Structure formats: C-alpha cells, structure tokens
Short mmCIF file of C-alpha atoms in Angstrom, two decimals:
data_model
loop_
_atom_site.label_atom_id
_atom_site.label_comp_id
_atom_site.label_asym_id
_atom_site.label_seq_id
_atom_site.Cartn_x
_atom_site.Cartn_y
_atom_site.Cartn_z
CA MET A 1 27.60 9.47 7.20
CA SER A 2 25.15 6.72 8.17
CA VAL A 3 23.68 6.53 11.64
CA VAL A 4 22.92 3.13 13.19
CA VAL A 5 19.54 3.00 14.94
CA ASP A 6 17.35 0.34 16.48
CA ILE A 7 14.57 -0.76 14.12
CA PRO A 8 11.28 -0.63 16.05
CA THR A 9 9.44 -3.81 14.95
CA PRO A 10 8.98 -7.10 16.85
CA TYR A 11 10.47 -9.21 14.02
CA THR A 12 14.19 -9.97 14.12
CA GLU A 13 14.66 -10.83 10.45
CA VAL A 14 12.62 -7.82 9.36
CA ASN A 15 14.70 -5.60 11.63
CA ASP A 16 17.93 -7.00 10.17
CA LEU A 17 16.72 -6.34 6.64
CA LEU A 18 15.51 -2.83 7.45
CA ARG A 19 18.77 -2.01 9.19
CA GLU A 20 20.64 -3.05 6.03
CA LEU A 21 18.25 -0.97 3.93
CA LEU A 22 18.61 2.08 6.16
CA GLU A 23 22.39 2.00 6.30
CA SER A 24 22.60 1.47 2.53
CA VAL A 25 20.14 4.28 1.78
CA GLN A 26 21.99 6.69 4.06
CA THR A 27 25.25 5.83 2.31
CA VAL A 28 23.78 6.38 -1.16
CA LEU A 29 21.80 9.54 -0.38
CA GLY A 30 24.17 11.23 2.05
CA SER A 31 22.97 14.76 2.85
CA HIS A 32 19.86 14.26 0.67
CA PHE A 33 18.43 11.83 3.26
CA ILE A 34 15.68 13.23 5.51
CA GLY A 35 14.12 10.16 7.13
CA MET A 36 12.83 6.61 6.82
CA TYR A 37 9.37 5.41 7.90
CA LEU A 38 7.27 2.24 7.87
CA ASP A 39 3.61 2.06 6.96
CA GLY A 40 1.24 -0.66 5.74
CA SER A 41 0.67 -3.76 7.86
CA LEU A 42 3.69 -3.05 10.08
CA ALA A 43 2.08 0.24 11.10
CA SER A 44 -1.42 -1.28 11.34
CA GLY A 45 -0.29 -4.15 13.56
CA ASP A 46 -1.41 -7.06 11.33
CA PHE A 47 1.95 -7.96 9.77
CA ASP A 48 2.81 -11.62 9.11
CA GLN A 49 5.08 -13.56 6.74
CA ASP A 50 2.56 -13.11 3.93
CA SER A 51 2.73 -9.30 4.25
CA ASP A 52 4.93 -6.91 2.35
CA ILE A 53 7.35 -4.62 4.19
CA ASP A 54 6.14 -1.10 3.38
CA PHE A 55 8.64 1.74 3.72
CA VAL A 56 8.96 5.36 2.70
CA VAL A 57 12.26 7.21 2.42
CA VAL A 58 11.98 11.01 2.48
CA THR A 59 14.56 13.09 0.63
CA ASP A 60 15.34 16.78 0.35
CA GLU A 61 14.73 16.79 -3.42
CA ASP A 62 13.38 14.54 -6.16
CA ILE A 63 15.55 11.52 -6.97
CA SER A 64 16.91 11.14 -10.49
CA GLY A 65 20.08 10.46 -12.47
CA ASN A 66 23.02 8.93 -10.63
CA LEU A 67 21.21 8.76 -7.30
CA PHE A 68 18.39 6.75 -8.87
CA SER A 69 20.88 4.37 -10.51
CA ALA A 70 22.73 3.88 -7.22
CA LEU A 71 19.49 3.13 -5.35
CA GLN A 72 18.45 0.72 -8.09
CA ALA A 73 21.73 -1.19 -7.78
CA MET A 74 21.40 -1.18 -3.98
CA HIS A 75 17.95 -2.81 -4.16
CA GLU A 76 19.21 -5.44 -6.57
CA ARG A 77 21.91 -6.34 -4.05
CA ILE A 78 19.50 -6.41 -1.09
CA ALA A 79 17.18 -8.78 -3.01
CA THR A 80 19.97 -11.40 -2.96
CA ILE A 81 20.21 -11.48 0.85
CA ASP A 82 19.51 -14.97 2.23
CA SER A 83 16.30 -14.15 4.09
CA TRP A 84 12.61 -14.89 3.48
CA CYS A 85 11.86 -11.17 3.66
CA ALA A 86 14.57 -9.94 1.27
CA ILE A 87 12.12 -9.70 -1.64
CA GLN A 88 9.22 -8.41 0.47
CA LEU A 89 10.30 -4.75 0.46
CA GLU A 90 7.74 -2.40 -1.07
CA GLY A 91 8.34 1.31 -0.87
CA SER A 92 8.94 4.71 -2.40
CA TYR A 93 11.44 7.56 -2.32
CA ILE A 94 9.53 10.85 -1.95
CA SER A 95 10.86 14.37 -1.68
CA GLN A 96 9.86 16.39 1.37
CA HIS A 97 7.92 18.80 -0.85
CA ALA A 98 5.95 16.03 -2.62
CA LEU A 99 5.13 14.30 0.66
CA ARG A 100 3.54 17.39 2.21
CA ARG A 101 0.29 17.04 0.22
CA TYR A 102 -0.77 14.94 -2.74
CA ASP A 103 -0.27 16.68 -6.08
CA PRO A 104 -1.12 14.64 -9.22
CA GLU A 105 1.19 16.95 -11.19
CA HIS A 106 4.13 15.98 -8.96
CA ALA A 107 3.61 12.26 -8.48
CA LEU A 108 6.37 10.41 -10.37
CA HIS A 109 8.72 8.86 -7.82
CA PRO A 110 11.09 5.88 -7.47
CA ASN A 111 9.21 2.81 -6.24
CA ILE A 112 9.90 -0.87 -5.72
CA GLU A 113 7.28 -3.61 -5.44
CA ARG A 114 7.64 -6.86 -3.54
CA GLY A 115 8.50 -10.03 -5.41
CA SER A 116 11.29 -11.87 -7.13
CA GLY A 117 12.82 -10.02 -10.06
CA GLU A 118 11.36 -6.62 -9.11
CA HIS A 119 13.47 -3.50 -9.67
CA LEU A 120 13.36 0.08 -8.51
CA LYS A 121 11.59 2.13 -11.19
CA MET A 122 9.89 5.47 -11.66
CA VAL A 123 6.17 5.02 -10.93
CA TYR A 124 3.25 7.43 -11.06
CA HIS A 125 1.75 7.57 -7.55
CA ASP A 126 -2.01 7.83 -8.07
CA ASP A 127 -4.84 8.61 -5.63
CA GLU A 128 -3.89 5.58 -3.53
CA TRP A 129 -1.00 7.70 -2.29
CA ILE A 130 -3.56 9.75 -0.35
CA VAL A 131 -4.23 6.62 1.70
CA HIS A 132 -0.50 5.99 2.21
CA ARG A 133 -0.02 9.57 3.39
CA TYR A 134 -2.88 9.15 5.89
CA VAL A 135 -1.49 5.90 7.31
CA LEU A 136 2.04 7.28 7.41
CA ARG A 137 0.94 10.44 9.20
CA GLU A 138 -1.41 8.84 11.71
CA ARG A 139 0.17 5.44 12.36
CA GLY A 140 3.50 5.36 10.60
CA ILE A 141 6.55 4.00 12.37
CA ARG A 142 9.44 6.46 12.48
CA VAL A 143 12.73 4.64 11.99
CA ILE A 144 14.74 7.85 11.89
CA GLY A 145 13.90 11.43 10.95
CA PRO A 146 11.34 14.09 11.88
CA SER A 147 7.88 13.11 13.11
CA PRO A 148 5.55 12.23 10.18
CA GLN A 149 3.03 14.78 11.52
CA THR A 150 5.55 17.55 10.79
CA LEU A 151 6.08 16.35 7.21
CA ILE A 152 2.51 15.62 6.07
CA ASP A 153 -0.56 17.85 6.12
CA PRO A 154 -3.70 16.31 7.70
CA VAL A 155 -5.77 14.00 5.48
CA SER A 156 -9.50 14.42 6.13
CA PRO A 157 -12.13 11.65 6.10
CA ASN A 158 -13.60 13.21 2.98
CA ASP A 159 -10.16 13.22 1.31
CA LEU A 160 -10.02 9.47 1.91
CA ARG A 161 -13.55 8.84 0.66
CA GLN A 162 -12.99 10.86 -2.50
CA ALA A 163 -9.81 8.89 -3.27
CA MET A 164 -11.69 5.59 -3.44
CA PRO A 165 -13.65 5.99 -6.74
CA PRO A 166 -10.55 6.89 -8.82
CA ILE A 167 -8.67 3.94 -7.30
CA LEU A 168 -11.54 1.62 -8.18
CA HIS A 169 -12.01 2.97 -11.69
CA GLY A 170 -8.32 2.63 -12.45
CA TRP A 171 -7.57 -0.69 -10.78
CA ALA A 172 -10.74 -2.74 -10.39
CA THR A 173 -12.12 -1.85 -13.83
CA GLN A 174 -8.85 -3.10 -15.33
CA ILE A 175 -9.44 -6.47 -13.67
CA LEU A 176 -12.99 -6.63 -15.04
CA ASN A 177 -11.56 -6.02 -18.51
CA ASN A 178 -8.88 -8.67 -18.03
CA PRO A 179 -9.99 -11.31 -15.46
CA ASN A 180 -6.81 -13.32 -16.08
CA GLU A 181 -5.08 -10.83 -13.78
CA ILE A 182 -6.64 -12.58 -10.78
CA ASN A 183 -5.91 -16.15 -11.86
CA SER A 184 -3.31 -16.46 -9.11
CA ARG A 185 -4.71 -17.11 -5.65
CA GLY A 186 -2.46 -14.49 -4.12
CA TYR A 187 -3.68 -11.59 -6.26
CA GLN A 188 -7.29 -12.79 -6.24
CA SER A 189 -7.22 -12.84 -2.43
CA TYR A 190 -5.50 -9.45 -2.29
CA THR A 191 -8.23 -8.03 -4.52
CA VAL A 192 -11.07 -9.27 -2.30
CA LEU A 193 -9.47 -7.96 0.89
CA SER A 194 -8.61 -4.62 -0.73
CA LEU A 195 -12.24 -4.23 -1.81
CA CYS A 196 -13.28 -4.75 1.82
CA ARG A 197 -10.96 -1.92 2.86
CA ILE A 198 -12.24 0.37 0.10
CA LEU A 199 -15.86 -0.24 1.14
CA TYR A 200 -14.95 0.47 4.77
CA THR A 201 -13.27 3.74 3.81
CA LEU A 202 -16.25 4.81 1.71
CA GLN A 203 -18.51 4.14 4.71
CA PHE A 204 -16.45 5.68 7.50
CA GLY A 205 -13.77 7.89 5.93
CA ALA A 206 -11.04 5.96 7.73
CA VAL A 207 -8.43 3.33 6.91
CA VAL A 208 -8.22 0.06 8.83
CA SER A 209 -6.23 -3.15 8.51
CA LYS A 210 -7.28 -6.01 6.23
CA PRO A 211 -8.49 -8.21 9.16
CA LEU A 212 -10.69 -5.44 10.57
CA ALA A 213 -12.10 -4.53 7.16
CA ALA A 214 -12.78 -8.18 6.33
CA ARG A 215 -14.55 -8.72 9.65
CA TRP A 216 -16.69 -5.61 9.14
CA ALA A 217 -17.54 -6.65 5.57
CA LYS A 218 -18.67 -10.12 6.66
CA GLU A 219 -20.85 -8.66 9.39
CA THR A 220 -22.30 -5.85 7.27
CA LEU A 221 -22.45 -6.60 3.56
CA GLY A 222 -24.55 -9.75 3.66
CA ALA A 223 -24.14 -13.53 3.63
CA ASN A 224 -23.39 -13.60 -0.11
CA TRP A 225 -19.83 -12.43 0.46
CA VAL A 226 -18.85 -14.27 3.67
CA SER A 227 -17.38 -17.43 2.13
CA LEU A 228 -15.53 -15.45 -0.56
CA ILE A 229 -13.91 -13.25 2.09
CA ASP A 230 -13.06 -16.23 4.31
CA ARG A 231 -11.40 -18.05 1.39
CA ALA A 232 -9.49 -14.89 0.49
CA TRP A 233 -7.93 -14.77 3.93
CA VAL A 234 -6.77 -18.38 3.54
CA GLY A 235 -5.73 -17.78 -0.07
CA ARG A 236 -3.24 -15.04 0.79
CA GLN A 237 -1.23 -17.73 2.60
CA ASN A 238 -1.08 -19.85 -0.57
CA SER A 239 -0.32 -17.10 -3.01
CA GLN A 240 1.43 -19.21 -5.64
CA LEU A 241 -1.54 -21.50 -6.27
CA LYS A 242 -4.06 -21.02 -9.06
CA ALA A 243 -7.31 -19.36 -7.99
CA GLN A 244 -10.45 -21.48 -8.25
CA SER A 245 -12.82 -20.43 -11.02
CA ASP A 246 -15.63 -19.89 -8.50
CA ASP A 247 -13.41 -17.49 -6.54
CA VAL A 248 -12.42 -15.62 -9.71
CA ASN A 249 -16.07 -15.22 -10.70
CA GLY A 250 -17.01 -14.26 -7.13
CA THR A 251 -14.30 -11.62 -7.09
CA LEU A 252 -15.56 -10.14 -10.36
CA HIS A 253 -19.05 -9.92 -8.84
CA PHE A 254 -17.56 -8.30 -5.73
CA ILE A 255 -15.80 -5.72 -7.91
CA ARG A 256 -19.09 -4.85 -9.61
CA TYR A 257 -20.81 -4.57 -6.23
CA THR A 258 -18.08 -2.25 -4.93
CA LEU A 259 -18.20 -0.13 -8.08
CA GLU A 260 -21.96 0.26 -7.60
CA ARG A 261 -21.47 1.36 -3.99
CA SER A 262 -18.79 3.78 -5.14
CA GLN A 263 -21.08 5.26 -7.79
CA GLN A 264 -23.76 5.76 -5.15
CA PHE A 265 -21.21 7.68 -3.08
CA GLU A 266 -20.22 9.82 -6.07
CA THR A 267 -23.89 10.56 -6.77
CA SER A 268 -24.48 11.65 -3.20
CA ILE A 269 -21.41 13.92 -3.27
CA SER A 270 -22.59 15.51 -6.51
CA ALA A 271 -26.03 16.13 -5.02
CA VAL A 272 -24.50 17.88 -2.00
CA GLN A 273 -22.28 20.07 -4.20
CA GLU A 274 -25.25 21.12 -6.32
#
C-alpha cells in the first residue's frame, strides 16, 4: 500500500510530479519497494528549470519481467502530465544489494533519461555510477526509506578520482570520434560543464555542482577557457538551438585538454603503485 509523504524540495511543480511518481512506484512495486531518493542538482542546491530531476528508487531485488513492463508503462503515462517538468525525470531502479557498492558485473538496471519520447530501458551503469553513489550517500535527499548512509558504503576521494578516466575514455572520446554529437547547444554546453566537474574531481577527489566547478575552472585553468565556459552556462538555457562552430571546436579542444590531464593523473597513479 502506498504511503503519502511530503516531498522535500522548494519547487511546487517538482513536488507534485515527484509525489505522483512516488505513489505510482509504490503501487507498482508493492513490497519490493525500499525507498526513493533525489540526487543531482536537487541535492547539490543548483536546480533550475534547465535541470533534470534525478531520482533513485531502491528495491529489494533486481527489476525484470512484469515489474519492468509495469514501470515502463507508468513512466509513459507520467510523461503525458501537463507540466514543464513531466519529461525532466532522470533516474534508475537499483536493488539494495547493487546499491551497496559499485560492481561492474552487476550493473544493468532500469533507467530513464530526460526528454520527450524517452522510455524506461535496461542500461549498463558504468563508472559514473560511482559518482552518483557518492552524491546520493553524502548529499542525497531522502523522500522515503532508510538513510542513504545505511544503504551505501563510503566512496573515497581516490574512488572518485579513479572513476574519471574511464568516464572520459568512454564518453568524451566518443564525441571526438563523432563531433556531430555536440551540434546542439544543449549537449555542447552540458559537455563543457561536465568536463569542468571532471577536472575538479581529478584535482580534489570530490564532487561539486556545475556552477562551483565552472567558477573554479575559470579561475584555475587559464584565460583560454573562460569565454567557452561562460557561453556554456548561457547555452544550457537555450538547449534547442544549434551550437556555434567556434563553440563546437572549442569543446573538442577542451576534451583533448581534459584527456591530457586525466592521462597525467593515470601516470602518477601508476608510478605510486610501482
């Protein structure tokens, strides 16, 4: 039986949507439901109407079969709600066992991305999930369920640093091989701001919000990147426009710069281990 709770965010429409999501999830999952949590920009305190609504639902076992189909249909219905945030949900359904610590051999879970026409699907959760676990454990918002600290083992600064190179090699290298992926201003801006966060994590072994990472990058990385980062922050508010060619080329250069910094980190780790 579902339990009605107050949704702890300052945004009325977001709360209404999350309440609908929670009640629907509880109905579908029944006794398999453990808890629901918010991470991402809501947890970091820099949420706005250009942000996605990051959630994690914890279950007592892996989701498959009829439960997966029922959740998929539920998300299709929620996407039709007359609200600006109805297609901004981005989240995963993770079993309590899989959430405890990241295991690449147990990393295929139901996931939905933000955007029109998106559907719940089974997605491999790569090393980026280490970052999500850290944010969820340290700053996650508990909607209902046990404290995140009781569900997730601690994530060390070195765990976070070591997750960055695989993320870069899998994601950023793909963009270098196919620059058309960042032709939209929204994704090009997201890429620049995500690179700022990756560089910050490599430096400090911590995860911060996009505004904090962008500010640090402008102050630290040199004047070459300031205008690109400033335009990225504006660009995320005009996500449907086409990215300017100068910004696409600048982003590709920024990817190469970040890959070089990442390789330096990997070299230093290898030297220590030897």
